[in-house]
Amino acid sequence: MFPAMPAERSLEHAARRRRLRADQARQLADLLRHQILTGAFPTGILPLENTLAADYRSSRNTVRQALDLLRGERLVERQPGVGTVVVCEKYPHGLDRLQGLAETLHEHGTVTNEVRTAGPVPAPAPVAHRLGLPEHTEVLYIERLRRLGGLPLSLDLTYVPLDIGSALLGCDLKNTDVFRLLEQQTGQALGHAEITLEAVNADAHSAAVLQAPRGAAVLMLERLTHLADGRPVDLEFIRFRGDRITMSGLLRRSLRTPA
């Protein structure tokens, strides 16, 4: 094998430097994103690039790349004469408590619901299975656009067994979380929920309703909620605008050792 020529070695060295700077920029973007989301910049203005470079022992080129990544996420933008400013607030959604959206975000404003559809439908087989019902049994289907501070936050598709759901049709679905209504109608507390969280591309309908770019990534939360007696009563598919919500939780490591 022939040794690399000086020009080739120079190109390889330059490529390694670019990869290293890109890695460092991602690391810095992660740190700045956390600070932005936790309110570390109360004025809404980030420190100057020179200051960030000194604070994080990075080059100015690395700082610029990190800020470019955050601009691509629509978290910040550059304003002439001002600097880099925070332009998008993300709201924290806890995953370690079983709460409705209005309960979760009550400190940040009023959650309002636009009820787009509410009525009985034959349960698709996967829905019937998850709710423990025979196939094609009718269930209550609810589609809601949920806003916080007037801005679209999530599109919720909800399925509820009709023996419970029929009573919900006469309730205030516009201003009340389904969780609260389920507890009122059943006389039971909710017990637990199984959740799956993943990122999916917004389809044309979801993007239009959420006022998000078509094909943009949204956070999909699938949640099957049970009453305290164990009965499954609420299957939801919730699409959150990823630029307006963060998911967080407190996890504890089991003390049991694996077999």
PDB file of C-alpha atoms in Angstrom:
ATOM      1  CA  MET A   1       0.000   0.000   0.000  1.00  0.00           C
ATOM      2  CA  PHE A   2       1.447   3.359  -1.022  1.00  0.00           C
ATOM      3  CA  PRO A   3       1.871   6.049   1.651  1.00  0.00           C
ATOM      4  CA  ALA A   4      -0.488   9.002   1.419  1.00  0.00           C
ATOM      5  CA  MET A   5       0.811  11.958  -0.533  1.00  0.00           C
ATOM      6  CA  PRO A   6       1.189  15.303   1.293  1.00  0.00           C
ATOM      7  CA  ALA A   7      -1.898  16.735  -0.438  1.00  0.00           C
ATOM      8  CA  GLU A   8      -3.988  13.710   0.560  1.00  0.00           C
ATOM      9  CA  ARG A   9      -2.785  13.926   4.155  1.00  0.00           C
ATOM     10  CA  SER A  10      -3.732  17.599   4.187  1.00  0.00           C
ATOM     11  CA  LEU A  11      -7.261  16.822   2.931  1.00  0.00           C
ATOM     12  CA  GLU A  12      -7.704  14.052   5.496  1.00  0.00           C
ATOM     13  CA  HIS A  13      -6.504  16.348   8.264  1.00  0.00           C
ATOM     14  CA  ALA A  14      -8.936  19.075   7.171  1.00  0.00           C
ATOM     15  CA  ALA A  15     -11.809  16.574   7.054  1.00  0.00           C
ATOM     16  CA  ARG A  16     -10.995  15.366  10.585  1.00  0.00           C
ATOM     17  CA  ARG A  17     -10.950  18.956  11.821  1.00  0.00           C
ATOM     18  CA  ARG A  18     -14.371  19.612  10.263  1.00  0.00           C
ATOM     19  CA  ARG A  19     -15.812  16.461  11.862  1.00  0.00           C
ATOM     20  CA  LEU A  20     -14.334  17.396  15.220  1.00  0.00           C
ATOM     21  CA  ARG A  21     -15.763  20.921  15.003  1.00  0.00           C
ATOM     22  CA  ALA A  22     -19.176  19.516  14.006  1.00  0.00           C
ATOM     23  CA  ASP A  23     -19.092  17.147  17.003  1.00  0.00           C
ATOM     24  CA  GLN A  24     -18.124  19.991  19.324  1.00  0.00           C
ATOM     25  CA  ALA A  25     -20.868  22.193  17.860  1.00  0.00           C
ATOM     26  CA  ARG A  26     -23.502  19.536  18.578  1.00  0.00           C
ATOM     27  CA  GLN A  27     -22.228  19.179  22.132  1.00  0.00           C
ATOM     28  CA  LEU A  28     -22.359  22.938  22.658  1.00  0.00           C
ATOM     29  CA  ALA A  29     -25.830  23.161  21.074  1.00  0.00           C
ATOM     30  CA  ASP A  30     -27.070  20.534  23.540  1.00  0.00           C
ATOM     31  CA  LEU A  31     -25.751  22.552  26.489  1.00  0.00           C
ATOM     32  CA  LEU A  32     -27.179  25.833  25.198  1.00  0.00           C
ATOM     33  CA  ARG A  33     -30.532  24.208  24.407  1.00  0.00           C
ATOM     34  CA  HIS A  34     -30.812  23.005  27.999  1.00  0.00           C
ATOM     35  CA  GLN A  35     -30.025  26.471  29.283  1.00  0.00           C
ATOM     36  CA  ILE A  36     -32.580  28.059  26.959  1.00  0.00           C
ATOM     37  CA  LEU A  37     -35.314  25.632  28.001  1.00  0.00           C
ATOM     38  CA  THR A  38     -34.600  26.053  31.716  1.00  0.00           C
ATOM     39  CA  GLY A  39     -34.648  29.856  31.607  1.00  0.00           C
ATOM     40  CA  ALA A  40     -30.928  30.470  32.059  1.00  0.00           C
ATOM     41  CA  PHE A  41     -31.177  33.581  29.833  1.00  0.00           C
ATOM     42  CA  PRO A  42     -33.953  35.593  31.528  1.00  0.00           C
ATOM     43  CA  THR A  43     -33.538  38.551  29.163  1.00  0.00           C
ATOM     44  CA  GLY A  44     -34.043  36.252  26.181  1.00  0.00           C
ATOM     45  CA  ILE A  45     -30.664  37.278  24.764  1.00  0.00           C
ATOM     46  CA  LEU A  46     -27.738  34.864  24.614  1.00  0.00           C
ATOM     47  CA  PRO A  47     -24.221  36.038  25.507  1.00  0.00           C
ATOM     48  CA  LEU A  48     -21.979  37.285  22.713  1.00  0.00           C
ATOM     49  CA  GLU A  49     -20.140  34.717  20.634  1.00  0.00           C
ATOM     50  CA  ASN A  50     -16.807  35.704  22.183  1.00  0.00           C
ATOM     51  CA  THR A  51     -18.254  35.198  25.658  1.00  0.00           C
ATOM     52  CA  LEU A  52     -19.702  31.795  24.762  1.00  0.00           C
ATOM     53  CA  ALA A  53     -16.407  30.771  23.223  1.00  0.00           C
ATOM     54  CA  ALA A  54     -14.554  31.720  26.413  1.00  0.00           C
ATOM     55  CA  ASP A  55     -17.141  30.165  28.747  1.00  0.00           C
ATOM     56  CA  TYR A  56     -17.143  26.838  26.908  1.00  0.00           C
ATOM     57  CA  ARG A  57     -13.512  26.890  25.773  1.00  0.00           C
ATOM     58  CA  SER A  58     -14.581  26.644  22.168  1.00  0.00           C
ATOM     59  CA  SER A  59     -13.590  28.429  19.003  1.00  0.00           C
ATOM     60  CA  ARG A  60     -15.853  31.113  17.569  1.00  0.00           C
ATOM     61  CA  ASN A  61     -16.441  28.891  14.523  1.00  0.00           C
ATOM     62  CA  THR A  62     -17.731  26.140  16.820  1.00  0.00           C
ATOM     63  CA  VAL A  63     -20.000  28.629  18.604  1.00  0.00           C
ATOM     64  CA  ARG A  64     -21.372  29.861  15.269  1.00  0.00           C
ATOM     65  CA  GLN A  65     -22.109  26.290  14.156  1.00  0.00           C
ATOM     66  CA  ALA A  66     -23.857  25.549  17.453  1.00  0.00           C
ATOM     67  CA  LEU A  67     -26.024  28.654  17.094  1.00  0.00           C
ATOM     68  CA  ASP A  68     -26.795  27.677  13.499  1.00  0.00           C
ATOM     69  CA  LEU A  69     -28.109  24.332  14.788  1.00  0.00           C
ATOM     70  CA  LEU A  70     -30.362  26.114  17.278  1.00  0.00           C
ATOM     71  CA  ARG A  71     -31.576  28.485  14.571  1.00  0.00           C
ATOM     72  CA  GLY A  72     -32.467  25.444  12.486  1.00  0.00           C
ATOM     73  CA  GLU A  73     -34.588  24.234  15.418  1.00  0.00           C
ATOM     74  CA  ARG A  74     -36.275  27.658  15.539  1.00  0.00           C
ATOM     75  CA  LEU A  75     -35.205  28.172  19.119  1.00  0.00           C
ATOM     76  CA  VAL A  76     -33.158  31.305  18.439  1.00  0.00           C
ATOM     77  CA  GLU A  77     -32.604  33.838  15.709  1.00  0.00           C
ATOM     78  CA  ARG A  78     -30.050  36.524  14.999  1.00  0.00           C
ATOM     79  CA  GLN A  79     -31.310  40.110  15.315  1.00  0.00           C
ATOM     80  CA  PRO A  80     -29.084  42.930  13.995  1.00  0.00           C
ATOM     81  CA  GLY A  81     -27.959  45.241  16.757  1.00  0.00           C
ATOM     82  CA  VAL A  82     -29.247  42.888  19.454  1.00  0.00           C
ATOM     83  CA  GLY A  83     -27.543  39.524  19.049  1.00  0.00           C
ATOM     84  CA  THR A  84     -28.866  35.985  19.288  1.00  0.00           C
ATOM     85  CA  VAL A  85     -32.305  35.972  20.914  1.00  0.00           C
ATOM     86  CA  VAL A  86     -34.648  33.229  22.076  1.00  0.00           C
ATOM     87  CA  VAL A  87     -37.726  33.176  19.847  1.00  0.00           C
ATOM     88  CA  CYS A  88     -39.550  30.006  20.842  1.00  0.00           C
ATOM     89  CA  GLU A  89     -40.648  28.883  24.276  1.00  0.00           C
ATOM     90  CA  LYS A  90     -40.962  25.150  24.881  1.00  0.00           C
ATOM     91  CA  TYR A  91     -43.308  23.892  27.565  1.00  0.00           C
ATOM     92  CA  PRO A  92     -42.360  21.007  29.890  1.00  0.00           C
ATOM     93  CA  HIS A  93     -44.583  17.923  29.812  1.00  0.00           C
ATOM     94  CA  GLY A  94     -43.847  15.499  32.646  1.00  0.00           C
ATOM     95  CA  LEU A  95     -43.906  11.786  31.934  1.00  0.00           C
ATOM     96  CA  ASP A  96     -43.751  10.627  35.549  1.00  0.00           C
ATOM     97  CA  ARG A  97     -47.306  11.619  36.505  1.00  0.00           C
ATOM     98  CA  LEU A  98     -50.632  10.713  34.932  1.00  0.00           C
ATOM     99  CA  GLN A  99     -52.163  14.102  34.148  1.00  0.00           C
ATOM    100  CA  GLY A 100     -54.142  15.782  31.422  1.00  0.00           C
ATOM    101  CA  LEU A 101     -52.515  18.522  29.372  1.00  0.00           C
ATOM    102  CA  ALA A 102     -54.334  21.344  31.177  1.00  0.00           C
ATOM    103  CA  GLU A 103     -53.188  19.944  34.536  1.00  0.00           C
ATOM    104  CA  THR A 104     -49.614  19.540  33.295  1.00  0.00           C
ATOM    105  CA  LEU A 105     -49.280  23.036  31.829  1.00  0.00           C
ATOM    106  CA  HIS A 106     -51.489  25.052  34.174  1.00  0.00           C
ATOM    107  CA  GLU A 107     -48.528  27.207  35.263  1.00  0.00           C
ATOM    108  CA  HIS A 108     -47.930  28.319  31.689  1.00  0.00           C
ATOM    109  CA  GLY A 109     -51.412  29.461  30.706  1.00  0.00           C
ATOM    110  CA  THR A 110     -54.820  28.180  29.730  1.00  0.00           C
ATOM    111  CA  VAL A 111     -55.121  25.146  27.500  1.00  0.00           C
ATOM    112  CA  THR A 112     -58.105  25.392  25.156  1.00  0.00           C
ATOM    113  CA  ASN A 113     -59.591  22.632  23.033  1.00  0.00           C
ATOM    114  CA  GLU A 114     -61.085  22.904  19.582  1.00  0.00           C
ATOM    115  CA  VAL A 115     -63.284  19.826  19.316  1.00  0.00           C
ATOM    116  CA  ARG A 116     -63.031  18.904  15.644  1.00  0.00           C
ATOM    117  CA  THR A 117     -64.915  15.598  15.854  1.00  0.00           C
ATOM    118  CA  ALA A 118     -66.811  13.801  18.624  1.00  0.00           C
ATOM    119  CA  GLY A 119     -69.118  10.852  18.079  1.00  0.00           C
ATOM    120  CA  PRO A 120     -69.492   7.049  17.955  1.00  0.00           C
ATOM    121  CA  VAL A 121     -67.469   5.053  15.406  1.00  0.00           C
ATOM    122  CA  PRO A 122     -66.850   1.310  14.926  1.00  0.00           C
ATOM    123  CA  ALA A 123     -63.592   0.542  16.702  1.00  0.00           C
ATOM    124  CA  PRO A 124     -60.744  -0.452  14.365  1.00  0.00           C
ATOM    125  CA  ALA A 125     -59.404  -3.878  15.345  1.00  0.00           C
ATOM    126  CA  PRO A 126     -56.227  -2.553  17.035  1.00  0.00           C
ATOM    127  CA  VAL A 127     -58.279  -0.056  19.056  1.00  0.00           C
ATOM    128  CA  ALA A 128     -60.798  -2.686  20.127  1.00  0.00           C
ATOM    129  CA  HIS A 129     -57.984  -5.006  21.159  1.00  0.00           C
ATOM    130  CA  ARG A 130     -56.249  -2.349  23.260  1.00  0.00           C
ATOM    131  CA  LEU A 131     -59.523  -1.395  24.969  1.00  0.00           C
ATOM    132  CA  GLY A 132     -60.485  -5.040  25.583  1.00  0.00           C
ATOM    133  CA  LEU A 133     -63.567  -4.853  23.350  1.00  0.00           C
ATOM    134  CA  PRO A 134     -64.924  -7.123  20.601  1.00  0.00           C
ATOM    135  CA  GLU A 135     -63.968  -6.026  17.094  1.00  0.00           C
ATOM    136  CA  HIS A 136     -66.189  -3.385  15.476  1.00  0.00           C
ATOM    137  CA  THR A 137     -67.773  -2.456  18.819  1.00  0.00           C
ATOM    138  CA  GLU A 138     -68.704   1.211  18.760  1.00  0.00           C
ATOM    139  CA  VAL A 139     -66.488   3.578  20.722  1.00  0.00           C
ATOM    140  CA  LEU A 140     -66.497   7.314  21.249  1.00  0.00           C
ATOM    141  CA  TYR A 141     -63.954   8.992  18.972  1.00  0.00           C
ATOM    142  CA  ILE A 142     -62.794  12.522  19.812  1.00  0.00           C
ATOM    143  CA  GLU A 143     -60.398  14.647  17.773  1.00  0.00           C
ATOM    144  CA  ARG A 144     -59.211  17.834  19.428  1.00  0.00           C
ATOM    145  CA  LEU A 145     -56.776  20.573  18.520  1.00  0.00           C
ATOM    146  CA  ARG A 146     -55.238  21.809  21.735  1.00  0.00           C
ATOM    147  CA  ARG A 147     -53.765  25.283  22.104  1.00  0.00           C
ATOM    148  CA  LEU A 148     -51.738  27.023  24.762  1.00  0.00           C
ATOM    149  CA  GLY A 149     -51.714  30.797  24.668  1.00  0.00           C
ATOM    150  CA  GLY A 150     -53.603  30.593  21.384  1.00  0.00           C
ATOM    151  CA  LEU A 151     -50.816  28.642  19.637  1.00  0.00           C
ATOM    152  CA  PRO A 152     -51.449  25.102  18.337  1.00  0.00           C
ATOM    153  CA  LEU A 153     -49.702  22.622  20.622  1.00  0.00           C
ATOM    154  CA  SER A 154     -51.114  19.165  19.960  1.00  0.00           C
ATOM    155  CA  LEU A 155     -53.603  17.177  17.912  1.00  0.00           C
ATOM    156  CA  ASP A 156     -55.268  14.519  20.082  1.00  0.00           C
ATOM    157  CA  LEU A 157     -57.131  11.474  18.746  1.00  0.00           C
ATOM    158  CA  THR A 158     -58.989   9.720  21.563  1.00  0.00           C
ATOM    159  CA  TYR A 159     -60.985   6.468  21.769  1.00  0.00           C
ATOM    160  CA  VAL A 160     -63.212   5.703  24.788  1.00  0.00           C
ATOM    161  CA  PRO A 161     -65.559   2.696  25.331  1.00  0.00           C
ATOM    162  CA  LEU A 162     -69.060   3.876  24.472  1.00  0.00           C
ATOM    163  CA  ASP A 163     -70.667   2.825  27.772  1.00  0.00           C
ATOM    164  CA  ILE A 164     -68.514   5.530  29.350  1.00  0.00           C
ATOM    165  CA  GLY A 165     -67.972   7.756  26.346  1.00  0.00           C
ATOM    166  CA  SER A 166     -71.641   8.395  25.582  1.00  0.00           C
ATOM    167  CA  ALA A 167     -71.894  10.438  28.779  1.00  0.00           C
ATOM    168  CA  LEU A 168     -68.923  12.544  27.695  1.00  0.00           C
ATOM    169  CA  LEU A 169     -70.836  13.876  24.696  1.00  0.00           C
ATOM    170  CA  GLY A 170     -72.896  16.043  27.014  1.00  0.00           C
ATOM    171  CA  CYS A 171     -69.865  17.360  28.870  1.00  0.00           C
ATOM    172  CA  ASP A 172     -67.716  20.420  28.318  1.00  0.00           C
ATOM    173  CA  LEU A 173     -65.033  18.868  26.111  1.00  0.00           C
ATOM    174  CA  LYS A 174     -63.908  22.322  25.047  1.00  0.00           C
ATOM    175  CA  ASN A 175     -62.666  23.413  28.461  1.00  0.00           C
ATOM    176  CA  THR A 176     -62.142  20.201  30.433  1.00  0.00           C
ATOM    177  CA  ASP A 177     -59.531  17.436  30.171  1.00  0.00           C
ATOM    178  CA  VAL A 178     -60.933  14.033  29.255  1.00  0.00           C
ATOM    179  CA  PHE A 179     -59.090  12.577  32.257  1.00  0.00           C
ATOM    180  CA  ARG A 180     -61.109  14.708  34.649  1.00  0.00           C
ATOM    181  CA  LEU A 181     -64.365  13.832  32.874  1.00  0.00           C
ATOM    182  CA  LEU A 182     -63.597  10.105  32.988  1.00  0.00           C
ATOM    183  CA  GLU A 183     -63.102  10.246  36.740  1.00  0.00           C
ATOM    184  CA  GLN A 184     -66.310  12.222  37.178  1.00  0.00           C
ATOM    185  CA  GLN A 185     -68.388   9.876  35.034  1.00  0.00           C
ATOM    186  CA  THR A 186     -67.023   6.599  36.417  1.00  0.00           C
ATOM    187  CA  GLY A 187     -66.641   7.638  40.041  1.00  0.00           C
ATOM    188  CA  GLN A 188     -63.172   6.106  39.950  1.00  0.00           C
ATOM    189  CA  ALA A 189     -59.709   7.550  39.930  1.00  0.00           C
ATOM    190  CA  LEU A 190     -57.449   6.803  37.008  1.00  0.00           C
ATOM    191  CA  GLY A 191     -54.852   4.216  37.880  1.00  0.00           C
ATOM    192  CA  HIS A 192     -51.991   3.879  35.406  1.00  0.00           C
ATOM    193  CA  ALA A 193     -51.124   4.325  31.755  1.00  0.00           C
ATOM    194  CA  GLU A 194     -48.882   2.625  29.221  1.00  0.00           C
ATOM    195  CA  ILE A 195     -47.064   5.106  26.997  1.00  0.00           C
ATOM    196  CA  THR A 196     -44.943   5.061  23.873  1.00  0.00           C
ATOM    197  CA  LEU A 197     -43.138   8.186  22.677  1.00  0.00           C
ATOM    198  CA  GLU A 198     -41.547   8.548  19.268  1.00  0.00           C
ATOM    199  CA  ALA A 199     -40.804  11.120  16.598  1.00  0.00           C
ATOM    200  CA  VAL A 200     -42.817  10.866  13.376  1.00  0.00           C
ATOM    201  CA  ASN A 201     -43.148  13.041  10.296  1.00  0.00           C
ATOM    202  CA  ALA A 202     -46.306  15.114  10.238  1.00  0.00           C
ATOM    203  CA  ASP A 203     -48.778  14.022   7.571  1.00  0.00           C
ATOM    204  CA  ALA A 204     -50.489  16.686   5.472  1.00  0.00           C
ATOM    205  CA  HIS A 205     -53.588  16.801   7.709  1.00  0.00           C
ATOM    206  CA  SER A 206     -51.670  17.011  11.001  1.00  0.00           C
ATOM    207  CA  ALA A 207     -49.268  19.612   9.620  1.00  0.00           C
ATOM    208  CA  ALA A 208     -52.123  21.808   8.436  1.00  0.00           C
ATOM    209  CA  VAL A 209     -54.008  21.586  11.731  1.00  0.00           C
ATOM    210  CA  LEU A 210     -50.902  22.199  13.835  1.00  0.00           C
ATOM    211  CA  GLN A 211     -49.707  24.958  11.473  1.00  0.00           C
ATOM    212  CA  ALA A 212     -46.404  23.112  11.136  1.00  0.00           C
ATOM    213  CA  PRO A 213     -44.362  22.581   7.964  1.00  0.00           C
ATOM    214  CA  ARG A 214     -45.488  19.499   6.066  1.00  0.00           C
ATOM    215  CA  GLY A 215     -43.175  16.613   6.868  1.00  0.00           C
ATOM    216  CA  ALA A 216     -41.834  18.308  10.001  1.00  0.00           C
ATOM    217  CA  ALA A 217     -41.036  16.010  12.897  1.00  0.00           C
ATOM    218  CA  VAL A 218     -43.679  15.860  15.617  1.00  0.00           C
ATOM    219  CA  LEU A 219     -43.641  14.011  18.921  1.00  0.00           C
ATOM    220  CA  MET A 220     -46.169  11.173  18.906  1.00  0.00           C
ATOM    221  CA  LEU A 221     -47.362  10.046  22.326  1.00  0.00           C
ATOM    222  CA  GLU A 222     -49.459   6.885  22.348  1.00  0.00           C
ATOM    223  CA  ARG A 223     -51.116   6.386  25.737  1.00  0.00           C
ATOM    224  CA  LEU A 224     -53.481   3.705  27.009  1.00  0.00           C
ATOM    225  CA  THR A 225     -54.988   4.781  30.335  1.00  0.00           C
ATOM    226  CA  HIS A 226     -56.638   2.449  32.856  1.00  0.00           C
ATOM    227  CA  LEU A 227     -59.017   3.097  35.719  1.00  0.00           C
ATOM    228  CA  ALA A 228     -57.894   2.218  39.235  1.00  0.00           C
ATOM    229  CA  ASP A 229     -59.600  -1.177  38.865  1.00  0.00           C
ATOM    230  CA  GLY A 230     -57.428  -1.911  35.823  1.00  0.00           C
ATOM    231  CA  ARG A 231     -60.004  -1.418  33.057  1.00  0.00           C
ATOM    232  CA  PRO A 232     -58.584   0.326  29.940  1.00  0.00           C
ATOM    233  CA  VAL A 233     -60.763   3.359  29.229  1.00  0.00           C
ATOM    234  CA  ASP A 234     -58.816   5.837  27.096  1.00  0.00           C
ATOM    235  CA  LEU A 235     -56.587   5.175  24.083  1.00  0.00           C
ATOM    236  CA  GLU A 236     -54.933   8.325  22.740  1.00  0.00           C
ATOM    237  CA  PHE A 237     -52.669   9.198  19.856  1.00  0.00           C
ATOM    238  CA  ILE A 238     -51.287  12.665  20.546  1.00  0.00           C
ATOM    239  CA  ARG A 239     -49.139  14.579  18.068  1.00  0.00           C
ATOM    240  CA  PHE A 240     -47.211  17.392  19.721  1.00  0.00           C
ATOM    241  CA  ARG A 241     -45.387  20.144  17.872  1.00  0.00           C
ATOM    242  CA  GLY A 242     -41.810  19.265  18.719  1.00  0.00           C
ATOM    243  CA  ASP A 243     -40.749  22.913  18.708  1.00  0.00           C
ATOM    244  CA  ARG A 244     -43.199  23.767  21.506  1.00  0.00           C
ATOM    245  CA  ILE A 245     -42.939  20.902  23.994  1.00  0.00           C
ATOM    246  CA  THR A 246     -40.294  19.008  25.935  1.00  0.00           C
ATOM    247  CA  MET A 247     -40.821  15.660  27.650  1.00  0.00           C
ATOM    248  CA  SER A 248     -39.227  15.018  31.026  1.00  0.00           C
ATOM    249  CA  GLY A 249     -39.443  12.557  33.867  1.00  0.00           C
ATOM    250  CA  LEU A 250     -37.725  11.230  36.972  1.00  0.00           C
ATOM    251  CA  LEU A 251     -36.374   7.706  36.604  1.00  0.00           C
ATOM    252  CA  ARG A 252     -35.034   5.539  39.413  1.00  0.00           C
ATOM    253  CA  ARG A 253     -32.728   2.598  38.935  1.00  0.00           C
ATOM    254  CA  SER A 254     -34.022  -0.667  40.360  1.00  0.00           C
ATOM    255  CA  LEU A 255     -31.949  -2.078  43.206  1.00  0.00           C
ATOM    256  CA  ARG A 256     -32.593  -5.595  41.984  1.00  0.00           C
ATOM    257  CA  THR A 257     -29.712  -7.176  40.119  1.00  0.00           C
ATOM    258  CA  PRO A 258     -30.464  -8.954  36.842  1.00  0.00           C
ATOM    259  CA  ALA A 259     -30.426 -12.736  36.890  1.00  0.00           C
TER     260      ALA A 259
END
